Coordinates of C-alpha atoms in Angstrom, one line a residue:
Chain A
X8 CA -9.0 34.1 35.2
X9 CA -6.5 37.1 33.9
X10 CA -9.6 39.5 34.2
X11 CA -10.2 38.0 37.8
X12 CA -7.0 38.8 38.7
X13 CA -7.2 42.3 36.6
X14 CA -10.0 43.3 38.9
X15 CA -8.3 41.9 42.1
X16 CA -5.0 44.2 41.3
X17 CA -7.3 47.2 40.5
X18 CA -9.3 46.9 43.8
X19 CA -6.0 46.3 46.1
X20 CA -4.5 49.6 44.5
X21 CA -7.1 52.1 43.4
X22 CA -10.4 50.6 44.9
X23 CA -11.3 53.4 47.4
X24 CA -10.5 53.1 51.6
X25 CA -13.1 54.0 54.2
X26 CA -12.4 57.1 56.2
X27 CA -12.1 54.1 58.9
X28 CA -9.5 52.8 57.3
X29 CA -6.8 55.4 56.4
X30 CA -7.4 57.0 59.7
X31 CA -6.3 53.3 61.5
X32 CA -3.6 52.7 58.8
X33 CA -2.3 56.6 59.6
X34 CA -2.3 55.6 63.8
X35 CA -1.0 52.5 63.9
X36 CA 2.2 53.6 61.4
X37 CA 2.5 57.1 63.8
X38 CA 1.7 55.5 66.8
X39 CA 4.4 52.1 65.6
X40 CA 7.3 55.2 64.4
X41 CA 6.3 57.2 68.0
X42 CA 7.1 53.6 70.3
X43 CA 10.5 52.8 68.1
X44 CA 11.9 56.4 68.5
X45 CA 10.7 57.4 72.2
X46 CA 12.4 54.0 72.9
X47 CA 15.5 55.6 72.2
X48 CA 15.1 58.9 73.5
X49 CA 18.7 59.8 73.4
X50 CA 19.2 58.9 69.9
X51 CA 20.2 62.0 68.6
X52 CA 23.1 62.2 71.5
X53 CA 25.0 59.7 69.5
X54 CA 26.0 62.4 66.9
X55 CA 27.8 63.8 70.3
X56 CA 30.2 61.0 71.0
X57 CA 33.8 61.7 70.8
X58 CA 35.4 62.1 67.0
X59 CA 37.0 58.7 67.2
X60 CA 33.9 56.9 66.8
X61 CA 32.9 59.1 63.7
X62 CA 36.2 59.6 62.0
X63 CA 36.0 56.0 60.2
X64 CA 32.5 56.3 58.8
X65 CA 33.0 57.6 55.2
X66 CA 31.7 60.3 54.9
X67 CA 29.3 59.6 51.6
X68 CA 27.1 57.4 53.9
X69 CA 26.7 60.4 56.0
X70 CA 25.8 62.9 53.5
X71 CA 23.4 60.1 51.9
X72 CA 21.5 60.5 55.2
X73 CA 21.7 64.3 55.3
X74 CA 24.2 64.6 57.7
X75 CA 26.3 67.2 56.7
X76 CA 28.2 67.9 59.9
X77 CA 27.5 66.2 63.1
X78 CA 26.0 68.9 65.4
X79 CA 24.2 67.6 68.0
X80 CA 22.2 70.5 68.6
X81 CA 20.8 70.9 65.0
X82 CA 20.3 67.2 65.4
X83 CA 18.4 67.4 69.0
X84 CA 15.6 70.1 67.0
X85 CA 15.3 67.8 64.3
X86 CA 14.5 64.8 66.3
X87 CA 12.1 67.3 68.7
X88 CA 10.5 67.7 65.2
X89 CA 9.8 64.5 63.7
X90 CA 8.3 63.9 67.1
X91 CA 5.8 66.6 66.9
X92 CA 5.2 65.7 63.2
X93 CA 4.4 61.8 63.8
X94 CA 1.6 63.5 66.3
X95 CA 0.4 65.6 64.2
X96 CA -0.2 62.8 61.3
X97 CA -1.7 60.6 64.4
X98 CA -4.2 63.2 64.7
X99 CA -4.6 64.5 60.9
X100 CA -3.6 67.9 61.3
X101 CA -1.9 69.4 57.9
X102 CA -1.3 65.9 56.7
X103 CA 0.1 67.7 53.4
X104 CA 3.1 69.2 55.3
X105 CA 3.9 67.2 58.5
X106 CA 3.2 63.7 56.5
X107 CA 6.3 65.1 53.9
X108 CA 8.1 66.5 56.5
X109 CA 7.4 63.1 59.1
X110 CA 9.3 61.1 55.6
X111 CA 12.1 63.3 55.4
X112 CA 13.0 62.9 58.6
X113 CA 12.3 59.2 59.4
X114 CA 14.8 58.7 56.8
X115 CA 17.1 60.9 58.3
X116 CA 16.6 59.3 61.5
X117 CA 16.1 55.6 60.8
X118 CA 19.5 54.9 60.6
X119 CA 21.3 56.7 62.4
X120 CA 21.3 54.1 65.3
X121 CA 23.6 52.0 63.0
X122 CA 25.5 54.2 61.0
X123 CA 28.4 53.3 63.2
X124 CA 28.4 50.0 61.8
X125 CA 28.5 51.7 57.9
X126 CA 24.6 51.4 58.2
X127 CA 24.1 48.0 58.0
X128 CA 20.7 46.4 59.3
X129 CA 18.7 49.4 59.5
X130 CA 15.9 47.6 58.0
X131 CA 15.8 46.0 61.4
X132 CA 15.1 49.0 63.2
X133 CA 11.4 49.3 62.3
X134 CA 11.3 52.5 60.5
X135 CA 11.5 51.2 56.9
X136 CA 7.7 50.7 56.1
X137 CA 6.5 54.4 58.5
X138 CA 9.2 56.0 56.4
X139 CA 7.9 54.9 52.7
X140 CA 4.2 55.3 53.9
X141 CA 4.5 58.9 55.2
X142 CA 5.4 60.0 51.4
X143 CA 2.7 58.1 50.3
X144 CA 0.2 59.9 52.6
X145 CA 1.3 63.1 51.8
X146 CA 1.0 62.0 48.0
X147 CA -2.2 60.3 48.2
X148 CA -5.9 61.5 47.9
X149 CA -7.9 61.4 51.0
X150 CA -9.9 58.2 50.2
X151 CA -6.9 56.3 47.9
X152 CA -6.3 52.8 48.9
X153 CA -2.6 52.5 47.3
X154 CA -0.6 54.0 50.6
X155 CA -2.0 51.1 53.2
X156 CA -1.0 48.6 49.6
X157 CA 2.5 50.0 49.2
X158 CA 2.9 49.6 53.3
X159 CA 1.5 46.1 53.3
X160 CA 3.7 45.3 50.0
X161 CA 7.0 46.3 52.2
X162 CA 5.9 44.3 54.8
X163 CA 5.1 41.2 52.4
X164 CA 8.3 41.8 50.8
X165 CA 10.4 41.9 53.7
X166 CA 9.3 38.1 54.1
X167 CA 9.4 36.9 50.0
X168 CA 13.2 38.3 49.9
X169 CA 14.3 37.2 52.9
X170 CA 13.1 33.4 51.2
X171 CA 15.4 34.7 48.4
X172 CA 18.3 35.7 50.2
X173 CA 18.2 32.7 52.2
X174 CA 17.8 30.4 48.1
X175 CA 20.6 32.5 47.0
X176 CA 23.2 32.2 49.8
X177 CA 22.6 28.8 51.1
X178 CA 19.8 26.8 49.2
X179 CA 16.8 25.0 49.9
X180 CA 19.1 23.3 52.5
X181 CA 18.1 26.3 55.3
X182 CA 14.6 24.6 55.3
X183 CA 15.3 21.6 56.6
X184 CA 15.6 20.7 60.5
X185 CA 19.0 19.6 60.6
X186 CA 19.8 23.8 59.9
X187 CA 17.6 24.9 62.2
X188 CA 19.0 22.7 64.4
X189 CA 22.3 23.8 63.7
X190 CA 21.6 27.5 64.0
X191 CA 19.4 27.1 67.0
X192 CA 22.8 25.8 69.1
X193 CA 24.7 28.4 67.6
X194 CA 22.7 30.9 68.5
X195 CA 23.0 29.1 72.3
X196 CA 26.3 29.4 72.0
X197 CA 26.4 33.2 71.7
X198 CA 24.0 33.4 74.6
X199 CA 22.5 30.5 76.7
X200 CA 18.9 30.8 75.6
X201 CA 17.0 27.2 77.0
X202 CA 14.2 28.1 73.9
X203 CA 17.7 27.7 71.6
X204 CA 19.1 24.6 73.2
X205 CA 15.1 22.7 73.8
X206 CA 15.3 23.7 69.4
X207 CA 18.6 22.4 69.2
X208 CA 17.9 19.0 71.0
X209 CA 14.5 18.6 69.1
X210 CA 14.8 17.6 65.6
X211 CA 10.4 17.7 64.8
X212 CA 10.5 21.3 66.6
X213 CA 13.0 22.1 64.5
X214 CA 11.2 20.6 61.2
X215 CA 8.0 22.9 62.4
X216 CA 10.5 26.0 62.6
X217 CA 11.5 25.2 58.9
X218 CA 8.0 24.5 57.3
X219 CA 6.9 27.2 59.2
X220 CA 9.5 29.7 57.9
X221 CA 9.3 28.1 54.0
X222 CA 5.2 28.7 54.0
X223 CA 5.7 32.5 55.9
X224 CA 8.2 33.8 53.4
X225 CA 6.9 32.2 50.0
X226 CA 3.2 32.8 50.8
X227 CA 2.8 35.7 53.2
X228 CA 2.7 38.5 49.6
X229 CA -1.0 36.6 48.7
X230 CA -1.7 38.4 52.4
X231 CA -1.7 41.4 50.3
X232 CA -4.0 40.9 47.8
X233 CA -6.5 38.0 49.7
X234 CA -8.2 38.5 53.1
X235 CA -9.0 35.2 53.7
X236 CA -4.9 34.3 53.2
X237 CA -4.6 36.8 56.0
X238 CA -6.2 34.4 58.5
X239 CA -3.6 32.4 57.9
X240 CA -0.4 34.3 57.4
X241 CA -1.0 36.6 60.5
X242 CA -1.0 34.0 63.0
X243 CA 1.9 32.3 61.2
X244 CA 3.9 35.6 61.4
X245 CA 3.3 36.1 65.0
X246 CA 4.4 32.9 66.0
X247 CA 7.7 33.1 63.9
X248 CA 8.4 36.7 65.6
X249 CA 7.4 34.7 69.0
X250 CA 10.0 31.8 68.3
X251 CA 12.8 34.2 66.7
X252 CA 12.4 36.5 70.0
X253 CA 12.8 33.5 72.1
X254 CA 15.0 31.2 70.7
X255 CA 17.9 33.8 68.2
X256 CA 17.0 37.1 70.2
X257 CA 16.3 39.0 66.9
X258 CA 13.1 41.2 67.7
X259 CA 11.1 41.8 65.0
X260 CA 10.4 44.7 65.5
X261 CA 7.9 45.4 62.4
X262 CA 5.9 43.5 64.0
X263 CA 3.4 46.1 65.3
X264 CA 2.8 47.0 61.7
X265 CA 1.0 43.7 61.4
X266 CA -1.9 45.7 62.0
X267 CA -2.3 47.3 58.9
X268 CA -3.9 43.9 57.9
X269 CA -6.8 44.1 59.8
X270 CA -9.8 45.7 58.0
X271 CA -10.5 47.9 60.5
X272 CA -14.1 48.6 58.7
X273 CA -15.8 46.5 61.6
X274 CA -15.4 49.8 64.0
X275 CA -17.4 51.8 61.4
X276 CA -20.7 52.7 62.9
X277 CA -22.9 52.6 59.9
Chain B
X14 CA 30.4 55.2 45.3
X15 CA 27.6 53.2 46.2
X16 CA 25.9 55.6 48.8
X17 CA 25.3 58.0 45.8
X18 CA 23.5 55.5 43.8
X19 CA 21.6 54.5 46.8
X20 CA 20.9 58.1 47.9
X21 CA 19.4 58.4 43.6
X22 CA 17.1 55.2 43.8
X23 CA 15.4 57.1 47.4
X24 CA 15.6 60.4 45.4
X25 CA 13.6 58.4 42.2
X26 CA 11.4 57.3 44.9
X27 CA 10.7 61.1 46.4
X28 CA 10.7 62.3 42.7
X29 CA 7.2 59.7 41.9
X30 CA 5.5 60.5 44.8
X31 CA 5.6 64.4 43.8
X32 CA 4.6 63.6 40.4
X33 CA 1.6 61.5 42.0
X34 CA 0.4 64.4 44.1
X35 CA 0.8 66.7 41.8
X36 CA -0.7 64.5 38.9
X37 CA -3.4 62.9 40.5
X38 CA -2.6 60.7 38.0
X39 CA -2.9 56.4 38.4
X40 CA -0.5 56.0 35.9
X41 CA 1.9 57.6 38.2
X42 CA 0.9 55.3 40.6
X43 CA 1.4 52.3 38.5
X44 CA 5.4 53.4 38.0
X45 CA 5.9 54.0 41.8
X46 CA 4.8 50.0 42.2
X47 CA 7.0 49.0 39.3
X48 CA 9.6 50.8 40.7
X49 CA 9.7 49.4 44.1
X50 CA 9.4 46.0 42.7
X51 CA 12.4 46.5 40.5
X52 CA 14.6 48.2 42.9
X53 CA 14.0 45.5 45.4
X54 CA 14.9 42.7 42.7
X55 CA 17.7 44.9 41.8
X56 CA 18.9 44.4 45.1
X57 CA 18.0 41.1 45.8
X58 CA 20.0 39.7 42.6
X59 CA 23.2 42.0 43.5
X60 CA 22.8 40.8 47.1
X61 CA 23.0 44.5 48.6
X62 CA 20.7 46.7 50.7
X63 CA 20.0 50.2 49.8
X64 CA 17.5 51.3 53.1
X65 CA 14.5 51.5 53.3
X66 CA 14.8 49.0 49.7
X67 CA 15.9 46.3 51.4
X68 CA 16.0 42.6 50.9
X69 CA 16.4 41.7 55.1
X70 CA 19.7 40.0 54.3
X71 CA 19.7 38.7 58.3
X72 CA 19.4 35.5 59.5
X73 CA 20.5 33.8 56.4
X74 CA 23.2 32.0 57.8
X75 CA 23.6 27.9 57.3
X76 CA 24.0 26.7 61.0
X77 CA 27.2 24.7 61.5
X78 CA 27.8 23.1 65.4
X79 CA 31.5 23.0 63.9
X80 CA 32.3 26.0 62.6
X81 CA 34.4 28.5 65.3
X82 CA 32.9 32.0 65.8
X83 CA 34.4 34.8 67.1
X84 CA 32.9 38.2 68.2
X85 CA 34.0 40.8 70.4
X86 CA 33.6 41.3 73.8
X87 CA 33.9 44.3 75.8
X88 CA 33.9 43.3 79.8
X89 CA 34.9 46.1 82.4
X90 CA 37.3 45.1 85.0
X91 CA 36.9 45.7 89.3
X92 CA 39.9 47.2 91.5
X93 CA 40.8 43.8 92.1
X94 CA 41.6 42.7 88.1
X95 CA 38.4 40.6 88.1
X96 CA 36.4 40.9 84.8
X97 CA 32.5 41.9 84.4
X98 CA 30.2 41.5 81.2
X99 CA 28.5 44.6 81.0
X100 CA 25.0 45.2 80.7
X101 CA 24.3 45.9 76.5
X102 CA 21.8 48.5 77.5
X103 CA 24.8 51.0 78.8
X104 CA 25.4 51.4 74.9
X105 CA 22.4 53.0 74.3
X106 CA 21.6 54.7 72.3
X107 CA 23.1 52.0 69.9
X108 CA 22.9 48.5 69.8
X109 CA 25.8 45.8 71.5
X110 CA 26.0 44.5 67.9
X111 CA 26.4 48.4 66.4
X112 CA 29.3 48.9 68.8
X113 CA 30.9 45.1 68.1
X114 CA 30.8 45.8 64.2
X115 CA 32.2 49.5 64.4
X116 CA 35.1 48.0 66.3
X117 CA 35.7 45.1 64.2
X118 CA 35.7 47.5 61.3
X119 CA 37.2 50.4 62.0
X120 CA 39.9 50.1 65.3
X121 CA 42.7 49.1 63.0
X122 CA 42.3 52.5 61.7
X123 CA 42.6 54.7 64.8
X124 CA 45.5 56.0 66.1
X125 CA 46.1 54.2 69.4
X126 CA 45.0 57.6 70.8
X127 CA 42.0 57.2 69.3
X128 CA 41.5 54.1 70.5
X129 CA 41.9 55.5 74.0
X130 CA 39.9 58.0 73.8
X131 CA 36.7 55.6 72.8
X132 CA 37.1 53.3 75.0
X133 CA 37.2 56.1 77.7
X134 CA 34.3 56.8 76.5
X135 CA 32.9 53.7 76.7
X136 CA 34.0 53.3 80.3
X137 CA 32.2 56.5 81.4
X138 CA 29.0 54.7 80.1
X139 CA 29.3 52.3 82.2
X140 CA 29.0 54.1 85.2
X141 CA 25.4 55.1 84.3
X142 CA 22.6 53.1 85.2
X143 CA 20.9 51.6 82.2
X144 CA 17.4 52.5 81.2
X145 CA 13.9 50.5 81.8
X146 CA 13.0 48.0 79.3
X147 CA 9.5 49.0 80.5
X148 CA 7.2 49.6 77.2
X149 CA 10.7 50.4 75.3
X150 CA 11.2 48.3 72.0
X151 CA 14.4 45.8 72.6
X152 CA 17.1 46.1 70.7
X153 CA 16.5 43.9 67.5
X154 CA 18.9 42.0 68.2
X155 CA 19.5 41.4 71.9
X156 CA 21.6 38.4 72.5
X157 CA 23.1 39.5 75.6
X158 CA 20.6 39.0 78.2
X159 CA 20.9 42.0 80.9
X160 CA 22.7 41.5 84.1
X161 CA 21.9 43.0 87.2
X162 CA 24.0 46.8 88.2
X163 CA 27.1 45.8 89.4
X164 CA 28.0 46.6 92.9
X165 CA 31.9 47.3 92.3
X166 CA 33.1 50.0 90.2
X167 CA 35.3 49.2 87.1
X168 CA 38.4 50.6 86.6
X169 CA 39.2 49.5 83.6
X170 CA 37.5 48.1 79.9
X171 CA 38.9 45.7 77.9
X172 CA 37.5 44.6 73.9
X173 CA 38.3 40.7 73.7
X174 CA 38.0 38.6 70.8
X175 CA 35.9 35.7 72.4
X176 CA 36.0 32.9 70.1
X177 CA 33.7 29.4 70.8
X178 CA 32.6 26.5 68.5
X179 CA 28.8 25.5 69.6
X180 CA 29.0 21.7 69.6
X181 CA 32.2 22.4 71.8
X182 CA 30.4 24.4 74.3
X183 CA 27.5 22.2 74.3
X184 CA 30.1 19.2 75.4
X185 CA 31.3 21.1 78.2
X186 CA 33.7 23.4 76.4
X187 CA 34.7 26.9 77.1
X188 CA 34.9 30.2 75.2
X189 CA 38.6 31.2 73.9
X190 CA 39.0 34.8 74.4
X191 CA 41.9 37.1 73.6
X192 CA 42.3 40.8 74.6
X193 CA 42.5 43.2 71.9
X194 CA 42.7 46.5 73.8
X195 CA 42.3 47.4 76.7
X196 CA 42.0 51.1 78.9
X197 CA 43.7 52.5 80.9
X198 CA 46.3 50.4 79.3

């Protein structure tokens, strides 16, 4: 059993990827990080909005992002940039430079939408799993599995803690229906969805929204290391992005990255 | 404080994956999982985010049809002193929720100058036309569901504290809301 599972860690991380694959797991992360950022075109004018807004921020959290004064023009090239770099690692051209250069920036960037509010929930922007995976392009050799892994482990993980974080702050009592429930009308209350108030009013809906979310975040890491658990956690993923769109407006916006859990092998010709 | 330690566990991060590509080596490899793992239990025991090691501390809340809750609001207001939500997307290119927090957190500490001079600001935006939704990603968090262009134009913004307890609203009830600031004053 222990050598079973030896062999399964050892193929997950340093078996070797098809061309077919690290070309699909390098478009789908450039082609995810392109969508997120040219959905906000003006991002960078932010840095240009009056001193008030800025003045608060402390000014470690800004420097931790490598923004060392707030020029908007500096930050317009930059931006320009990281654009032209996610392209060019689309399309494979100088991988060793753009990929680094794509990483450096992404972090720069990712947050920058919510540094207003100190920088919390940038991990809901999208741009946490292209970020780490663009450093491990650049690192990687051209056939190493580990990079599409260590994308697919973020992913996985961003499920497993949030199961954690929901343990440690409430307790097993956020699986049950009676939260879900609860949360669903709150939700409502903030902004009339009918998907919220149907939840609210349905206590077996709300049990299936509670299972569902108990089997997703203890169970969706196996996804990493088993295909076949991929058949199931996939589907179960989609719909929980489908029902926390619909019914708490919080957009998963990850989501696109599912992707990367597709072996994309069936496209090889061969 | 804490940005510098966050700002060394991405520089530890940066530091592996030179030593991979310049190593080759799997060992090298092997630390950069360890190390990801670790930092993200790190952070998942202390209860803190240090992007991108995050524990997606969101949606974690216990529901409670009782409890009050109170965010702000900012509505604009038409020659005729009648208030308007305004679309979220005007904000762009931050979030409704960005520009709620920052207020929450940091109008106490502007001058009331300052206070004036962002919501001026704020009030200029308004007058643009917000952008497609077409093929754009949403917001992650998009509670405020987008209202059509408004066909007077606002004079004025006010930042209220709107304040509702759900099973209170279900029954019937109304929001509570109180005015925080307003400009032109």
């Amino acid at each position: 059993m222990i050598e079973r599972l030896r062999g399964l860690w050892e193929e997950t991380w340093f078996g070797r990827a098809s061309g077919t694959t690290i070309v699909a797991a390098r478009v789908i992360v450039a082609a995810h990080s392109l969508w997120i950022l040219g959905s906000h075109p003006n991002l960078p004018s932010v840095i240009g909005w009056p001193a008030a807004f800025w003045k608060p921020i402390p000014r470690l959290l800004l420097i931790r992002f490598g923004y060392f004064g707030l020029n908007d023009r500096v930050e317009w090239t930059l931006f320009i940039l990281l654009l032209c770099f996610l392209v060019a690692v689309m399309f494979g051209v100088a991988i060793r430079v753009t990929a680094f250069a794509a990483g450096l920036l992404l972090y720069h960037f990712g947050p920058l939408d919510s540094l207003l509010a100190s920088g919390d929930f940038t991990s809901m922007g999208g741009l946490t799993v292209p970020t780490i995976f663009m450093f491990a392009l650049w690192a990687a050799d051209r056939n190493d599995r580990w990079p599409v892994t260590l994308a697919q482990l973020f992913l996985a993980l961003s499920f497993f803690l949030s199961g954690v974080t929901k343990l440690s702050y409430v307790g097993w009592r956020w699986y049950t229906g009676s939260n879900i429930q609860q949360m669903a009308l709150t939700y409502w209350s903030l902004s009339p969805r009918p998907a919220a108030l149907w939840l609210a009013k349905h206590a077996w809906a709300a049990w299936s929204v509670a299972i569902g979310s108990a089997s997703l975040d203890a169970l969706f890491i196996v996804a990493v290391f088993s295909k076949s658990a991929r058949w199931i956690a996939i589907p179960l993923a989609v719909v929980a992005l489908i029902v926390r769109s619909t019914v708490f407006g919080l957009h998963w916006l990850s989501a696109p990255l599912l992707l990367l859990f597709i072996d994309w092998d069936f496209l090889r010709k061969d | 404080m804490s940005n510098l330690v966050y700002l060394a566990l991405f520089g530890i991060f940066v530091a592996i994956i030179v030593a991979i590509r310049v190593t080759g080596d799997r060992r090298a490899v092997m630390a950069l999982v360890v190390y990801v793992l670790a930092v993200h239990g790190a952070l998942a025991v202390t209860r803190r985010d240090a992007w991108p090691f995050v524990t997606h501390g969101v949606f974690l809340e216990s529901g409670n049809e009782y409890r009050p809750l109170s965010s702000p609001r900012f509505v604009g207001v038409d020659p005729l002193g009648a208030e308007h939500a305004i679309d979220p997307r005007l904000w762009s290119p931050i979030g409704n929720r960005t520009l709620g927090i920052w207020w929450l957190m940091n109008s106490q500490r502007l001058t009331s100058q300052e206070q004036q001079d962002a919501l001026s600001f704020l009030l200029e935006k308004t007058r643009s036309s917000p952008r497609s939704e077409f093929l754009r990603s949403p917001n992650w968090y998009s509670v405020d569901i987008p209202r059509p262009p408004l066909k007077t134009p606002l004079i004025a913004l006010r930042v209220l504290l709107v304040t509702r307890v759900p099973a209170q609203k279900l029954a019937g009830g109304s929001e509570s809301a109180r005015l925080l600031a307003q400009f032109p004053r």
